[in-house]
């Protein structure tokens, strides 16, 4: 009988308490027959939403396609705080997540890709500037600037990155207008790829009049993400 993919609710211990939390919540997805194959892990940080159907669906499908996944909340989201966590906290959370998936040396991933959606994407960029060694970084709706504020560009951490990066952005994203992003990426030294999702906003939501479906958007993101990982690893 074949071993099916399994999903487990986990607590990711923090190095020190944040907002009174000693751990953050996550969902670990273990593919069938892990740790055989390429042993690729995807660390995925949520944005401001505790429940995110798009992110949940992407993580589930990645697990079904043989990726080890760990999808988790940032401390300020779990504690229901409006103020976003500091870069130091963001880095520590990703380090804690990486430690959790690597706790068993016999089943540890050979490649770890770091990413997230919206605020989670920002956290992943901070994590890559720390001690976490990532095979690649993926950003779903990277918040390059505040809505309506094109002057305050959050790009310094992108200039410091050395790992390959994938940006998946909606063409209606008012927190990351495409001309500004493209101008920023032209000055980034690390390898990067940009995929634009047609008719999608910052959260990859579609207009009511759109003929596209949310399921179609999820499949598009998943296909792009999976293909990019394969290219980065030379598979």
Phi, psi and omega in degrees: 000131182289147177275122182273161174299145180230153183233137186224129174285128185230164171246128181261108183297136177265149181299322174212154185301144176228125183055031181081002181264135175262351179202159174243156184276145177208170175235120179265124177251118182250117182288161178298141178066017171298137014255040175281169178084208185283345177055060180258132178244140177243114174267121189233114180265134175293160169273222184283349183267132175291319177247126182223097183305322180296311181294320178298318180294318179296315179297319180298314181293322177299319179296318178297336180262024171085011176267136168284130182234145171225107180256130189212165179266150170279153184304317183293333177286313180296325180275001179060044177259141180282326181286128183291144180301154179289160176304323180298315179296317179301316179297318182294324180295317179293323176297320178295320178295318179296323178295321181296315182285347182251010187294331176258105184303331182284345181234015182289147179291149175274334181224132177241123174254136187245131180194188180174180182243133177056245178300328177294327176293319177298318179298321179296321178296320177296318182299324181291340178272003179257215184269356181286124178269113183247139176289335179188162180238134177233133185238119177257103183072057181295128181277081185292328179207163176288154181301123179084356180244097183270359183270324183270089185265125180270078187237348186304317182293333178289324179293335181273344184294145177242344180278153174301144183234142174239124175253123173244114189230144173280146181283357175248018183285110182275357174260003178199078182291134190302317179300323179291318178297314181297322177294322178293314183295334178297341181254005180274134183277329182286155176299140180215158177221143180235128175237128182257127178267117185294133174071013183258147178262198184300327180262009182066027173277149182254158173294149180300328182278357181294144176272356178274162178243160178295328177296322178294319178297317179299316179297321180296314179297315181299315180297317180294316182296314181295318179294322179294316178302315180299320180292319180300320182272359179070030181269000000 
